[in-house]
Amino acid sequence: MKQLLNLDTWARKDHFQFFTQFEEPFFGVCVTVDCTRAYTIAKEKGYSFFLYYLHASLAAANATEPFRYRISNGEIWIYDAVHASPTINRPDGTFGFAYMDYHPDFQAFAAAAQEETNRVQQSTGLIPAVSGENVIHCSSLPWIDFTSISHARSFSFKDSCPKISFGKMTSTNGIMTMPVSVHVHHALMDGYHVGRFLEVFQETMNRE
């Protein structure tokens, strides 16, 4: 389900009209996230750590309203929920696209997400996820402790989906951290909203 945002009463109307004219309207940040608590819980309970932090990121995205905004034909639609379109790495070094529905309950989410992960890992090709616009484009680079990242873009394709990338987890003095990159459409949100998303994401990672 989705509803139309009234641009005439929206405080960011001028920002929207300004940034929609850009050839590259996306901006991004890279931060370091403390994943000590989340990793410990995942291992204690036998959860996939990848699915655990992916779920936490979806919970944060759904709790941060602008992450549910999408542009279509010059209008902004607010989706009731957004889901994950992640890349799934395969043993042969390739990856495939997947689609995973968000569910507030982690175990319900993980059960379906694990089936989708297994399906993609046992297949070949990209398998584009036919999932509409209400997705977050997610990718995992568990080999790289990155400090910046860029994305391949087709500028002729008017994309407005947020893009979240997760890097290699490292441990220093017992504290486990992971780089996280967030790229979003500037016509839909600003640094304040990305900051709020990251705050909620960290809070969710710290919860049991």
Tab-separated table of N, CA, C and O in Angstrom, residues 80-127:
chain	number	residue	atom	x	y	z
A	80	ASP	N	3.800	2.018	2.715
A	80	ASP	CA	3.562	1.583	4.092
A	80	ASP	C	4.758	0.808	4.637
A	80	ASP	O	5.039	0.854	5.837
A	81	ALA	N	5.440	0.096	3.762
A	81	ALA	CA	6.601	-0.695	4.177
A	81	ALA	C	7.564	-0.821	3.010
A	81	ALA	O	7.161	-0.775	1.843
A	82	VAL	N	8.844	-0.937	3.338
A	82	VAL	CA	9.859	-1.211	2.321
A	82	VAL	C	10.569	-2.510	2.670
A	82	VAL	O	10.653	-2.906	3.835
A	83	HIS	N	11.070	-3.165	1.643
A	83	HIS	CA	11.646	-4.491	1.789
A	83	HIS	C	13.084	-4.488	1.266
A	83	HIS	O	13.603	-3.449	0.887
A	84	ALA	N	13.709	-5.640	1.234
A	84	ALA	CA	15.120	-5.713	0.840
A	84	ALA	C	15.282	-6.325	-0.542
A	84	ALA	O	14.650	-7.337	-0.864
A	85	SER	N	16.129	-5.704	-1.345
A	85	SER	CA	16.592	-6.293	-2.601
A	85	SER	C	18.112	-6.391	-2.482
A	85	SER	O	18.837	-5.501	-2.940
A	86	PRO	N	18.597	-7.461	-1.830
A	86	PRO	CA	20.032	-7.572	-1.574
A	86	PRO	C	20.768	-8.375	-2.638
A	86	PRO	O	20.158	-9.146	-3.395
A	87	THR	N	22.066	-8.173	-2.701
A	87	THR	CA	22.914	-9.056	-3.490
A	87	THR	C	23.303	-10.230	-2.594
A	87	THR	O	23.604	-10.054	-1.417
A	88	ILE	N	23.279	-11.422	-3.165
A	88	ILE	CA	23.640	-12.633	-2.431
A	88	ILE	C	24.909	-13.211	-3.048
A	88	ILE	O	24.942	-13.531	-4.246
A	89	ASN	N	25.957	-13.315	-2.247
A	89	ASN	CA	27.230	-13.835	-2.740
A	89	ASN	C	27.191	-15.352	-2.865
A	89	ASN	O	26.582	-16.050	-2.046
A	90	ARG	N	27.848	-15.837	-3.919
A	90	ARG	CA	27.910	-17.283	-4.166
A	90	ARG	C	29.333	-17.795	-3.947
A	90	ARG	O	30.303	-17.021	-4.033
A	91	PRO	N	29.485	-19.095	-3.692
A	91	PRO	CA	30.816	-19.672	-3.470
A	91	PRO	C	31.774	-19.488	-4.645
A	91	PRO	O	32.987	-19.462	-4.462
A	92	ASP	N	31.234	-19.333	-5.877
A	92	ASP	CA	32.110	-19.206	-7.048
A	92	ASP	C	32.556	-17.759	-7.282
A	92	ASP	O	33.209	-17.464	-8.278
A	93	GLY	N	32.195	-16.848	-6.370
A	93	GLY	CA	32.627	-15.463	-6.498
A	93	GLY	C	31.652	-14.562	-7.225
A	93	GLY	O	31.880	-13.348	-7.295
A	94	THR	N	30.568	-15.113	-7.768
A	94	THR	CA	29.552	-14.281	-8.405
A	94	THR	C	28.490	-13.908	-7.370
A	94	THR	O	28.561	-14.312	-6.205
A	95	PHE	N	27.514	-13.148	-7.811
A	95	PHE	CA	26.392	-12.828	-6.926
A	95	PHE	C	25.112	-12.804	-7.732
A	95	PHE	O	25.123	-12.726	-8.964
A	96	GLY	N	23.999	-12.868	-7.039
A	96	GLY	CA	22.693	-12.748	-7.670
A	96	GLY	C	21.818	-11.808	-6.861
A	96	GLY	O	22.039	-11.618	-5.666
A	97	PHE	N	20.828	-11.216	-7.517
A	97	PHE	CA	19.886	-10.348	-6.816
A	97	PHE	C	18.794	-11.183	-6.162
A	97	PHE	O	18.370	-12.203	-6.697
A	98	ALA	N	18.334	-10.721	-5.013
A	98	ALA	CA	17.269	-11.424	-4.305
A	98	ALA	C	16.208	-10.427	-3.872
A	98	ALA	O	16.401	-9.207	-3.956
A	99	TYR	N	15.097	-10.942	-3.401
A	99	TYR	CA	14.034	-10.103	-2.840
A	99	TYR	C	13.572	-10.717	-1.534
A	99	TYR	O	13.259	-11.910	-1.470
A	100	MET	N	13.549	-9.913	-0.478
A	100	MET	CA	13.159	-10.402	0.844
A	100	MET	C	12.162	-9.445	1.483
A	100	MET	O	12.450	-8.268	1.673
A	101	ASP	N	11.003	-9.968	1.826
A	101	ASP	CA	9.986	-9.164	2.497
A	101	ASP	C	10.412	-8.847	3.919
A	101	ASP	O	10.937	-9.714	4.637
A	102	TYR	N	10.166	-7.606	4.339
A	102	TYR	CA	10.428	-7.236	5.727
A	102	TYR	C	9.301	-7.740	6.612
A	102	TYR	O	8.126	-7.668	6.260
A	103	HIS	N	9.660	-8.260	7.765
A	103	HIS	CA	8.700	-8.621	8.801
A	103	HIS	C	9.277	-8.138	10.118
A	103	HIS	O	10.464	-8.359	10.380
A	104	PRO	N	8.493	-7.460	10.953
A	104	PRO	CA	9.035	-6.951	12.222
A	104	PRO	C	9.668	-8.027	13.091
A	104	PRO	O	10.643	-7.762	13.803
A	105	ASP	N	9.128	-9.240	13.045
A	105	ASP	CA	9.689	-10.342	13.820
A	105	ASP	C	10.876	-10.942	13.077
A	105	ASP	O	10.738	-11.394	11.931
A	106	PHE	N	12.053	-10.960	13.712
A	106	PHE	CA	13.249	-11.424	13.017
A	106	PHE	C	13.125	-12.869	12.556
A	106	PHE	O	13.519	-13.206	11.426
A	107	GLN	N	12.641	-13.739	13.411
A	107	GLN	CA	12.599	-15.155	13.039
A	107	GLN	C	11.691	-15.409	11.851
A	107	GLN	O	11.989	-16.235	10.997
A	108	ALA	N	10.570	-14.675	11.777
A	108	ALA	CA	9.684	-14.797	10.618
A	108	ALA	C	10.384	-14.292	9.365
A	108	ALA	O	10.287	-14.898	8.290
A	109	PHE	N	11.086	-13.169	9.494
A	109	PHE	CA	11.845	-12.634	8.374
A	109	PHE	C	12.937	-13.602	7.938
A	109	PHE	O	13.098	-13.898	6.749
A	110	ALA	N	13.696	-14.115	8.919
A	110	ALA	CA	14.860	-14.945	8.618
A	110	ALA	C	14.484	-16.257	7.939
A	110	ALA	O	15.212	-16.748	7.073
A	111	ALA	N	13.352	-16.832	8.319
A	111	ALA	CA	12.940	-18.119	7.739
A	111	ALA	C	12.748	-17.988	6.229
A	111	ALA	O	13.271	-18.792	5.446
A	112	ALA	N	12.012	-16.950	5.824
A	112	ALA	CA	11.777	-16.743	4.387
A	112	ALA	C	13.040	-16.249	3.697
A	112	ALA	O	13.334	-16.650	2.555
A	113	ALA	N	13.807	-15.396	4.375
A	113	ALA	CA	15.026	-14.841	3.776
A	113	ALA	C	16.073	-15.921	3.551
A	113	ALA	O	16.814	-15.880	2.561
A	114	GLN	N	16.159	-16.884	4.452
A	114	GLN	CA	17.127	-17.965	4.278
A	114	GLN	C	16.773	-18.835	3.085
A	114	GLN	O	17.648	-19.276	2.335
A	115	GLU	N	15.488	-19.075	2.873
A	115	GLU	CA	15.051	-19.825	1.694
A	115	GLU	C	15.434	-19.091	0.417
A	115	GLU	O	15.906	-19.703	-0.553
A	116	GLU	N	15.241	-17.771	0.416
A	116	GLU	CA	15.603	-16.968	-0.751
A	116	GLU	C	17.109	-16.962	-0.961
A	116	GLU	O	17.599	-17.069	-2.099
A	117	THR	N	17.873	-16.887	0.124
A	117	THR	CA	19.336	-16.936	0.033
A	117	THR	C	19.790	-18.250	-0.588
A	117	THR	O	20.631	-18.274	-1.498
A	118	ASN	N	19.243	-19.352	-0.106
A	118	ASN	CA	19.602	-20.672	-0.634
A	118	ASN	C	19.250	-20.781	-2.116
A	118	ASN	O	20.022	-21.346	-2.909
A	119	ARG	N	18.108	-20.249	-2.495
A	119	ARG	CA	17.679	-20.320	-3.890
A	119	ARG	C	18.653	-19.599	-4.808
A	119	ARG	O	19.056	-20.125	-5.855
A	120	VAL	N	19.052	-18.395	-4.407
A	120	VAL	CA	19.972	-17.614	-5.240
A	120	VAL	C	21.350	-18.260	-5.281
A	120	VAL	O	21.992	-18.324	-6.336
A	121	GLN	N	21.817	-18.767	-4.155
A	121	GLN	CA	23.143	-19.386	-4.111
A	121	GLN	C	23.221	-20.654	-4.964
A	121	GLN	O	24.303	-21.017	-5.429
A	122	GLN	N	22.101	-21.314	-5.181
A	122	GLN	CA	22.079	-22.546	-5.967
A	122	GLN	C	21.735	-22.299	-7.428
A	122	GLN	O	21.552	-23.235	-8.196
A	123	SER	N	21.681	-21.036	-7.820
A	123	SER	CA	21.324	-20.684	-9.189
A	123	SER	C	22.491	-19.981	-9.864
A	123	SER	O	23.553	-19.782	-9.275
A	124	THR	N	22.272	-19.609	-11.110
A	124	THR	CA	23.279	-18.844	-11.843
A	124	THR	C	22.615	-17.597	-12.417
A	124	THR	O	21.388	-17.498	-12.478
A	125	GLY	N	23.451	-16.650	-12.845
A	125	GLY	CA	22.905	-15.421	-13.415
A	125	GLY	C	22.536	-14.421	-12.342
A	125	GLY	O	22.661	-14.669	-11.146
A	126	LEU	N	22.069	-13.264	-12.773
A	126	LEU	CA	21.744	-12.198	-11.830
A	126	LEU	C	20.381	-12.380	-11.170
A	126	LEU	O	20.177	-11.958	-10.042
A	127	ILE	N	19.435	-12.979	-11.901
A	127	ILE	CA	18.078	-13.170	-11.394
A	127	ILE	C	17.518	-11.852	-10.851
A	127	ILE	O	17.353	-11.693	-9.641
